[in-house]
mmCIF file of N, CA and C in Angstrom:
data_model
loop_
_atom_site.group_PDB
_atom_site.id
_atom_site.type_symbol
_atom_site.label_atom_id
_atom_site.label_comp_id
_atom_site.label_asym_id
_atom_site.label_seq_id
_atom_site.Cartn_x
_atom_site.Cartn_y
_atom_site.Cartn_z
ATOM 1 N N MET A 1 15.147 16.295 0.319
ATOM 2 C CA MET A 1 16.034 16.056 1.403
ATOM 3 C C MET A 1 16.693 17.149 1.498
ATOM 4 N N GLU A 2 16.986 18.496 0.507
ATOM 5 C CA GLU A 2 16.966 20.121 0.609
ATOM 6 C C GLU A 2 15.899 20.283 1.670
ATOM 7 N N ALA A 3 14.894 19.969 1.124
ATOM 8 C CA ALA A 3 13.860 20.679 1.991
ATOM 9 C C ALA A 3 13.973 19.881 3.502
ATOM 10 N N LEU A 4 13.875 19.147 3.892
ATOM 11 C CA LEU A 4 14.940 18.831 5.639
ATOM 12 C C LEU A 4 15.480 19.151 6.038
ATOM 13 N N VAL A 5 16.272 19.399 5.120
ATOM 14 C CA VAL A 5 17.794 20.090 5.158
ATOM 15 C C VAL A 5 17.425 21.418 6.565
ATOM 16 N N LEU A 6 16.481 22.408 5.252
ATOM 17 C CA LEU A 6 15.881 23.741 5.372
ATOM 18 C C LEU A 6 15.727 22.859 7.275
ATOM 19 N N ILE A 7 15.075 22.886 6.879
ATOM 20 C CA ILE A 7 13.470 23.049 8.511
ATOM 21 C C ILE A 7 14.000 22.574 8.759
ATOM 22 N N VAL A 8 15.180 21.313 9.446
ATOM 23 C CA VAL A 8 16.330 21.103 10.845
ATOM 24 C C VAL A 8 17.108 22.467 11.008
ATOM 25 N N GLU A 9 17.799 22.656 10.257
ATOM 26 C CA GLU A 9 19.070 23.595 9.835
ATOM 27 C C GLU A 9 18.536 24.812 10.680
ATOM 28 N N GLU A 10 17.326 25.580 10.700
ATOM 29 C CA GLU A 10 17.084 27.130 10.786
ATOM 30 C C GLU A 10 14.598 26.503 11.910
ATOM 31 N N PRO A 11 15.491 25.802 12.696
ATOM 32 C CA PRO A 11 14.779 25.256 13.323
ATOM 33 C C PRO A 11 13.469 26.016 13.938
ATOM 34 N N HIS A 12 13.297 27.381 13.846
ATOM 35 C CA HIS A 12 13.331 28.437 14.557
ATOM 36 C C HIS A 12 12.211 29.601 13.056
ATOM 37 N N SER A 13 11.977 28.813 12.201
ATOM 38 C CA SER A 13 11.885 29.462 10.781
ATOM 39 C C SER A 13 10.672 29.089 10.795
ATOM 40 N N ALA A 14 9.588 29.840 9.996
ATOM 41 C CA ALA A 14 8.494 28.980 9.960
ATOM 42 C C ALA A 14 8.695 28.766 7.948
ATOM 43 N N TRP A 15 7.994 28.382 7.641
ATOM 44 C CA TRP A 15 7.698 27.665 6.699
ATOM 45 C C TRP A 15 6.874 27.886 5.637
ATOM 46 N N THR A 16 6.723 28.287 4.009
ATOM 47 C CA THR A 16 4.817 28.063 3.386
ATOM 48 C C THR A 16 5.655 27.298 2.118
ATOM 49 N N SER A 17 4.096 27.198 1.525
ATOM 50 C CA SER A 17 5.109 26.412 0.100
ATOM 51 C C SER A 17 5.924 27.555 -1.119
ATOM 52 N N ALA A 18 5.207 29.552 -0.665
ATOM 53 C CA ALA A 18 6.085 30.103 -1.328
ATOM 54 C C ALA A 18 8.310 29.723 -0.973
ATOM 55 N N SER A 19 8.156 29.720 0.172
ATOM 56 C CA SER A 19 9.008 30.494 0.842
ATOM 57 C C SER A 19 9.895 29.870 0.358
ATOM 58 N N VAL A 20 9.752 27.728 0.767
ATOM 59 C CA VAL A 20 10.560 26.613 0.440
ATOM 60 C C VAL A 20 10.867 26.319 -1.048
ATOM 61 N N ALA A 21 9.892 26.850 -1.922
ATOM 62 C CA ALA A 21 9.824 27.022 -3.399
ATOM 63 C C ALA A 21 11.229 28.093 -3.779
ATOM 64 N N ARG A 22 10.693 28.830 -3.524
ATOM 65 C CA ARG A 22 12.461 30.014 -4.208
ATOM 66 C C ARG A 22 13.299 29.242 -3.019
ATOM 67 N N ARG A 23 13.810 28.866 -1.272
ATOM 68 C CA ARG A 23 14.984 28.318 -1.241
ATOM 69 C C ARG A 23 16.013 26.967 -2.089
ATOM 70 N N LEU A 24 14.744 26.300 -2.537
ATOM 71 C CA LEU A 24 14.624 24.926 -3.520
ATOM 72 C C LEU A 24 14.835 25.051 -5.204
ATOM 73 N N PHE A 25 14.839 26.029 -5.343
ATOM 74 C CA PHE A 25 14.400 26.759 -6.506
ATOM 75 C C PHE A 25 13.745 25.071 -7.816
ATOM 76 N N VAL A 26 12.886 25.546 -6.488
ATOM 77 C CA VAL A 26 11.346 24.624 -7.604
ATOM 78 C C VAL A 26 10.105 25.134 -7.433
ATOM 79 N N LEU A 27 9.090 24.667 -8.307
ATOM 80 C CA LEU A 27 7.425 25.410 -8.246
ATOM 81 C C LEU A 27 6.893 25.026 -6.394
ATOM 82 N N GLU A 28 5.512 25.845 -6.838
ATOM 83 C CA GLU A 28 5.128 25.874 -5.414
ATOM 84 C C GLU A 28 4.362 24.582 -5.054
ATOM 85 N N ALA A 29 4.255 24.335 -6.716
ATOM 86 C CA ALA A 29 3.131 23.190 -6.415
ATOM 87 C C ALA A 29 4.028 21.723 -5.037
ATOM 88 N N ARG A 30 5.389 22.151 -5.858
ATOM 89 C CA ARG A 30 6.294 20.907 -5.635
ATOM 90 C C ARG A 30 6.780 20.869 -4.188
ATOM 91 N N ALA A 31 7.101 22.671 -4.296
ATOM 92 C CA ALA A 31 7.413 22.310 -2.611
ATOM 93 C C ALA A 31 6.273 21.638 -1.435
ATOM 94 N N ASP A 32 4.578 22.439 -2.195
ATOM 95 C CA ASP A 32 3.701 22.165 -1.216
ATOM 96 C C ASP A 32 3.798 20.574 -0.889
ATOM 97 N N THR A 33 3.919 19.974 -1.659
ATOM 98 C CA THR A 33 3.781 18.070 -1.940
ATOM 99 C C THR A 33 5.032 17.868 -1.517
ATOM 100 N N ILE A 34 6.196 18.060 -1.037
ATOM 101 C CA ILE A 34 7.427 18.069 -0.020
ATOM 102 C C ILE A 34 6.586 18.174 1.601
ATOM 103 N N LEU A 35 6.370 18.884 1.834
ATOM 104 C CA LEU A 35 5.975 19.574 2.671
ATOM 105 C C LEU A 35 4.540 18.927 3.340
ATOM 106 N N HIS A 36 4.278 17.693 2.352
ATOM 107 C CA HIS A 36 2.745 17.628 2.735
ATOM 108 C C HIS A 36 3.834 15.963 3.650
ATOM 109 N N GLU A 37 4.351 15.541 2.508
ATOM 110 C CA GLU A 37 5.191 14.249 2.395
ATOM 111 C C GLU A 37 5.674 14.608 4.239
ATOM 112 N N LEU A 38 6.776 15.290 4.132
ATOM 113 C CA LEU A 38 7.440 15.568 5.622
ATOM 114 C C LEU A 38 6.408 15.775 6.293
ATOM 115 N N SER A 39 5.837 16.616 6.968
ATOM 116 C CA SER A 39 4.768 16.240 7.582
ATOM 117 C C SER A 39 3.671 14.424 7.814
ATOM 118 N N THR A 40 3.105 14.158 6.369
ATOM 119 C CA THR A 40 2.908 12.506 6.106
ATOM 120 C C THR A 40 4.316 11.685 7.873
ATOM 121 N N ALA A 41 4.714 11.453 7.265
ATOM 122 C CA ALA A 41 6.215 11.382 7.336
ATOM 123 C C ALA A 41 5.918 11.168 9.137
ATOM 124 N N GLY A 42 5.692 12.908 9.074
ATOM 125 C CA GLY A 42 6.096 12.802 11.349
ATOM 126 C C GLY A 42 6.797 14.169 11.482
ATOM 127 N N LEU A 43 7.588 14.966 10.404
ATOM 128 C CA LEU A 43 8.077 14.711 10.957
ATOM 129 C C LEU A 43 8.368 16.873 11.245
ATOM 130 N N ILE A 44 7.571 17.372 10.418
ATOM 131 C CA ILE A 44 7.378 17.933 10.740
ATOM 132 C C ILE A 44 5.518 18.667 10.358
ATOM 133 N N GLY A 45 4.796 19.805 11.200
ATOM 134 C CA GLY A 45 3.746 20.327 11.568
ATOM 135 C C GLY A 45 3.135 21.324 11.331
ATOM 136 N N LEU A 46 1.849 21.636 10.823
ATOM 137 C CA LEU A 46 1.584 23.173 10.556
ATOM 138 C C LEU A 46 1.384 23.982 12.052
ATOM 139 N N ALA A 47 1.537 25.080 11.706
ATOM 140 C CA ALA A 47 1.585 25.780 13.347
ATOM 141 C C ALA A 47 0.519 27.089 12.871
ATOM 142 N N ALA A 48 -0.602 27.006 13.850
ATOM 143 C CA ALA A 48 -1.562 28.563 14.068
ATOM 144 C C ALA A 48 -1.525 29.212 12.638
ATOM 145 N N SER A 49 -0.266 28.988 13.236
ATOM 146 C CA SER A 49 -0.610 30.711 11.016
ATOM 147 C C SER A 49 -0.839 30.377 10.094
ATOM 148 N N GLY A 50 -0.208 29.063 10.351
ATOM 149 C CA GLY A 50 -0.811 28.174 8.604
ATOM 150 C C GLY A 50 1.062 27.940 8.396
ATOM 151 N N ALA A 51 2.115 27.857 9.101
ATOM 152 C CA ALA A 51 3.229 27.873 8.398
ATOM 153 C C ALA A 51 3.850 26.601 9.170
ATOM 154 N N TRP A 52 5.001 26.226 8.263
ATOM 155 C CA TRP A 52 5.045 24.892 8.461
ATOM 156 C C TRP A 52 6.968 24.292 9.462
ATOM 157 N N ARG A 53 6.717 23.830 10.273
ATOM 158 C CA ARG A 53 7.991 24.148 11.340
ATOM 159 C C ARG A 53 8.453 22.388 11.408
ATOM 160 N N ILE A 54 8.884 22.688 12.357
ATOM 161 C CA ILE A 54 9.632 21.352 12.873
ATOM 162 C C ILE A 54 9.084 20.967 13.927
ATOM 163 N N ALA A 55 8.511 19.542 13.876
ATOM 164 C CA ALA A 55 7.542 19.112 14.700
ATOM 165 C C ALA A 55 7.269 17.965 14.789
ATOM 166 N N PRO A 56 8.655 16.859 15.073
ATOM 167 C CA PRO A 56 8.948 15.666 14.647
ATOM 168 C C PRO A 56 8.185 14.515 15.622
ATOM 169 N N HIS A 57 7.357 13.504 15.569
ATOM 170 C CA HIS A 57 6.467 12.943 16.284
ATOM 171 C C HIS A 57 6.804 12.389 17.233
ATOM 172 N N SER A 58 8.243 12.719 17.622
ATOM 173 C CA SER A 58 8.264 12.264 19.032
ATOM 174 C C SER A 58 10.487 12.449 18.607
ATOM 175 N N PRO A 59 11.310 11.687 19.936
ATOM 176 C CA PRO A 59 12.278 12.707 20.103
ATOM 177 C C PRO A 59 13.217 11.486 19.347
ATOM 178 N N THR A 60 12.832 10.523 19.145
ATOM 179 C CA THR A 60 13.144 9.163 18.071
ATOM 180 C C THR A 60 13.579 9.750 17.422
ATOM 181 N N LEU A 61 12.292 10.237 16.628
ATOM 182 C CA LEU A 61 12.600 10.890 15.087
ATOM 183 C C LEU A 61 12.895 11.946 15.131
ATOM 184 N N ASN A 62 12.758 13.417 15.814
ATOM 185 C CA ASN A 62 13.911 14.138 16.131
ATOM 186 C C ASN A 62 14.950 13.856 15.757
ATOM 187 N N GLU A 63 15.946 13.002 16.882
ATOM 188 C CA GLU A 63 16.935 12.713 16.558
ATOM 189 C C GLU A 63 17.706 11.907 14.838
ATOM 190 N N LEU A 64 16.764 11.507 14.753
ATOM 191 C CA LEU A 64 17.043 10.989 13.024
ATOM 192 C C LEU A 64 17.610 11.781 12.502
ATOM 193 N N ALA A 65 16.034 13.156 12.225
ATOM 194 C CA ALA A 65 15.793 13.646 11.359
ATOM 195 C C ALA A 65 17.661 14.757 11.106
ATOM 196 N N ARG A 66 17.714 14.557 12.698
ATOM 197 C CA ARG A 66 19.174 15.530 12.714
ATOM 198 C C ARG A 66 20.217 14.305 12.304
ATOM 199 N N ARG A 67 20.750 13.230 12.637
ATOM 200 C CA ARG A 67 21.487 12.275 12.282
ATOM 201 C C ARG A 67 21.724 12.711 10.493
ATOM 202 N N THR A 68 20.481 12.148 10.274
ATOM 203 C CA THR A 68 19.924 12.348 8.222
ATOM 204 C C THR A 68 20.490 13.002 7.970
ATOM 205 N N VAL A 69 20.357 14.379 8.452
ATOM 206 C CA VAL A 69 20.850 15.880 8.119
ATOM 207 C C VAL A 69 22.303 16.026 7.761
ATOM 208 N N GLY A 70 23.334 15.592 9.358
ATOM 209 C CA GLY A 70 24.586 15.438 9.733
ATOM 210 C C GLY A 70 25.365 14.792 8.369
ATOM 211 N N LEU A 71 24.603 13.374 8.092
ATOM 212 C CA LEU A 71 25.240 12.892 7.527
ATOM 213 C C LEU A 71 24.884 13.293 5.533
ATOM 214 N N TYR A 72 24.514 14.125 5.319
ATOM 215 C CA TYR A 72 24.101 14.681 4.400
ATOM 216 C C TYR A 72 24.576 15.930 4.085
ATOM 217 N N ARG A 73 25.355 16.305 4.846
ATOM 218 C CA ARG A 73 25.993 17.117 5.448
ATOM 219 C C ARG A 73 27.309 16.842 4.683
ATOM 220 N N ARG A 74 28.334 15.683 6.250
ATOM 221 C CA ARG A 74 29.023 15.290 5.575
ATOM 222 C C ARG A 74 29.863 14.200 4.921
ATOM 223 N N HIS A 75 28.561 13.665 4.137
ATOM 224 C CA HIS A 75 29.204 13.010 3.046
ATOM 225 C C HIS A 75 27.853 12.851 1.818
ATOM 226 N N LEU A 76 28.419 14.017 0.970
ATOM 227 C CA LEU A 76 26.772 14.961 -0.276
ATOM 228 C C LEU A 76 27.329 13.607 -1.204
ATOM 229 N N LYS A 77 27.986 13.347 -1.052
ATOM 230 C CA LYS A 77 28.526 13.011 -3.081
ATOM 231 C C LYS A 77 27.524 11.351 -2.384
ATOM 232 N N ALA A 78 27.763 10.353 -1.107
ATOM 233 C CA ALA A 78 27.416 9.275 -0.833
ATOM 234 C C ALA A 78 25.588 9.293 -0.576
ATOM 235 N N MET A 79 25.124 10.674 -0.486
ATOM 236 C CA MET A 79 24.014 10.646 -0.075
ATOM 237 C C MET A 79 23.260 10.360 -1.250
ATOM 238 N N THR A 80 23.633 11.475 -1.658
ATOM 239 C CA THR A 80 22.547 12.068 -3.149
ATOM 240 C C THR A 80 23.349 10.831 -4.405
ATOM 241 N N ARG A 81 23.933 10.327 -4.177
ATOM 242 C CA ARG A 81 24.537 8.673 -4.624
ATOM 243 C C ARG A 81 22.978 7.326 -4.642
ATOM 244 N N ILE A 82 22.763 7.664 -3.197
ATOM 245 C CA ILE A 82 21.800 6.839 -2.263
ATOM 246 C C ILE A 82 20.894 7.309 -3.296
ATOM 247 N N ILE A 83 20.165 8.512 -2.885
ATOM 248 C CA ILE A 83 19.356 9.376 -2.623
ATOM 249 C C ILE A 83 18.626 8.798 -4.351
ATOM 250 N N TRP A 84 19.591 9.536 -5.346
ATOM 251 C CA TRP A 84 18.745 8.904 -6.752
ATOM 252 C C TRP A 84 18.722 7.232 -7.388
ATOM 253 N N SER A 85 19.628 7.138 -6.347
ATOM 254 C CA SER A 85 19.339 4.927 -6.759
ATOM 255 C C SER A 85 18.455 4.748 -7.075
ATOM 256 N N SER A 86 17.752 5.428 -5.514
ATOM 257 C CA SER A 86 16.526 5.005 -5.531
ATOM 258 C C SER A 86 15.519 4.924 -6.338
ATOM 259 N N ARG A 87 14.132 4.432 -6.284
ATOM 260 C CA ARG A 87 13.081 4.751 -7.125
ATOM 261 C C ARG A 87 12.659 6.160 -7.155
ATOM 262 N N ASP A 88 12.626 7.335 -7.843
ATOM 263 C CA ASP A 88 12.127 8.250 -7.299
ATOM 264 C C ASP A 88 10.476 8.575 -8.383
ATOM 265 N N PRO A 89 10.159 9.118 -7.571
ATOM 266 C CA PRO A 89 8.077 9.336 -7.743
ATOM 267 C C PRO A 89 7.908 10.110 -9.194
ATOM 268 N N CYS A 90 8.978 11.595 -8.456
ATOM 269 C CA CYS A 90 9.018 12.394 -9.289
ATOM 270 C C CYS A 90 9.393 12.239 -10.395
ATOM 271 N N GLY A 91 10.629 11.136 -11.021
ATOM 272 C CA GLY A 91 10.912 10.662 -12.218
ATOM 273 C C GLY A 91 12.778 11.036 -11.846
ATOM 274 N N PRO A 92 13.155 10.556 -13.061
ATOM 275 C CA PRO A 92 15.038 10.101 -13.302
ATOM 276 C C PRO A 92 15.385 11.568 -12.893
ATOM 277 N N HIS A 93 16.559 11.266 -12.499
ATOM 278 C CA HIS A 93 17.387 12.651 -11.714
ATOM 279 C C HIS A 93 17.365 12.890 -13.244
ATOM 280 N N PRO A 94 17.313 14.998 -13.609
ATOM 281 C CA PRO A 94 17.628 15.800 -15.258
ATOM 282 C C PRO A 94 18.869 15.592 -15.128
ATOM 283 N N ASP A 95 19.991 15.305 -14.727
ATOM 284 C CA ASP A 95 21.191 14.740 -15.192
ATOM 285 C C ASP A 95 21.007 13.512 -15.616
ATOM 286 N N ARG A 96 20.909 12.894 -14.952
ATOM 287 C CA ARG A 96 20.675 11.583 -15.709
ATOM 288 C C ARG A 96 21.219 11.016 -17.400
ATOM 289 N N HIS A 97 22.043 10.475 -18.076
ATOM 290 C CA HIS A 97 21.331 10.077 -19.200
ATOM 291 C C HIS A 97 20.570 8.021 -18.954
ATOM 292 N N PRO A 98 19.943 7.714 -19.326
ATOM 293 C CA PRO A 98 19.090 7.443 -18.781
ATOM 294 C C PRO A 98 20.387 5.773 -19.817
ATOM 295 N N ASN A 99 21.021 5.541 -20.429
ATOM 296 C CA ASN A 99 22.257 5.072 -20.983
ATOM 297 C C ASN A 99 23.589 5.253 -19.906
ATOM 298 N N ARG A 100 23.803 5.967 -18.977
ATOM 299 C CA ARG A 100 24.998 6.359 -18.368
ATOM 300 C C ARG A 100 24.739 5.563 -17.357
ATOM 301 N N LYS A 101 26.391 4.529 -17.409
ATOM 302 C CA LYS A 101 26.437 4.187 -16.051
ATOM 303 C C LYS A 101 26.191 4.041 -15.115
ATOM 304 N N GLY A 102 26.566 3.695 -13.454
ATOM 305 C CA GLY A 102 27.260 3.919 -12.126
ATOM 306 C C GLY A 102 27.287 6.077 -12.022
#
C-alpha cells in the first residue's frame, strides 16, 4: 500500500527498486517484488529508462488507485486494520502478538 501511495502521489517520478526500498525502509528485493506485483495488477509500467512509473491499464483502474490512496490518507487506522486483517503473504505484522485480540 505504501508503494502505491508513493507512486500515485508522485506521478512524474521514476521509481527503481532501490528508490522504493529507501523510501519504504525495506530490502531492495522486497521493493522489487512489490513493484512487480503493482505491475501485474495493471497499476504501474516499466519505462524505457528501466524505471517504474504510474501507468494504470484503464481510467477506471486509475480512479480506483487514486481513491484508494485518498481513503488510506484520510482513514489510516481503519485501512491499516483492513490490510493487516487479511492474510498477508509476507507473514504476520511484526508488531502483532499472536495471542493479542483485535
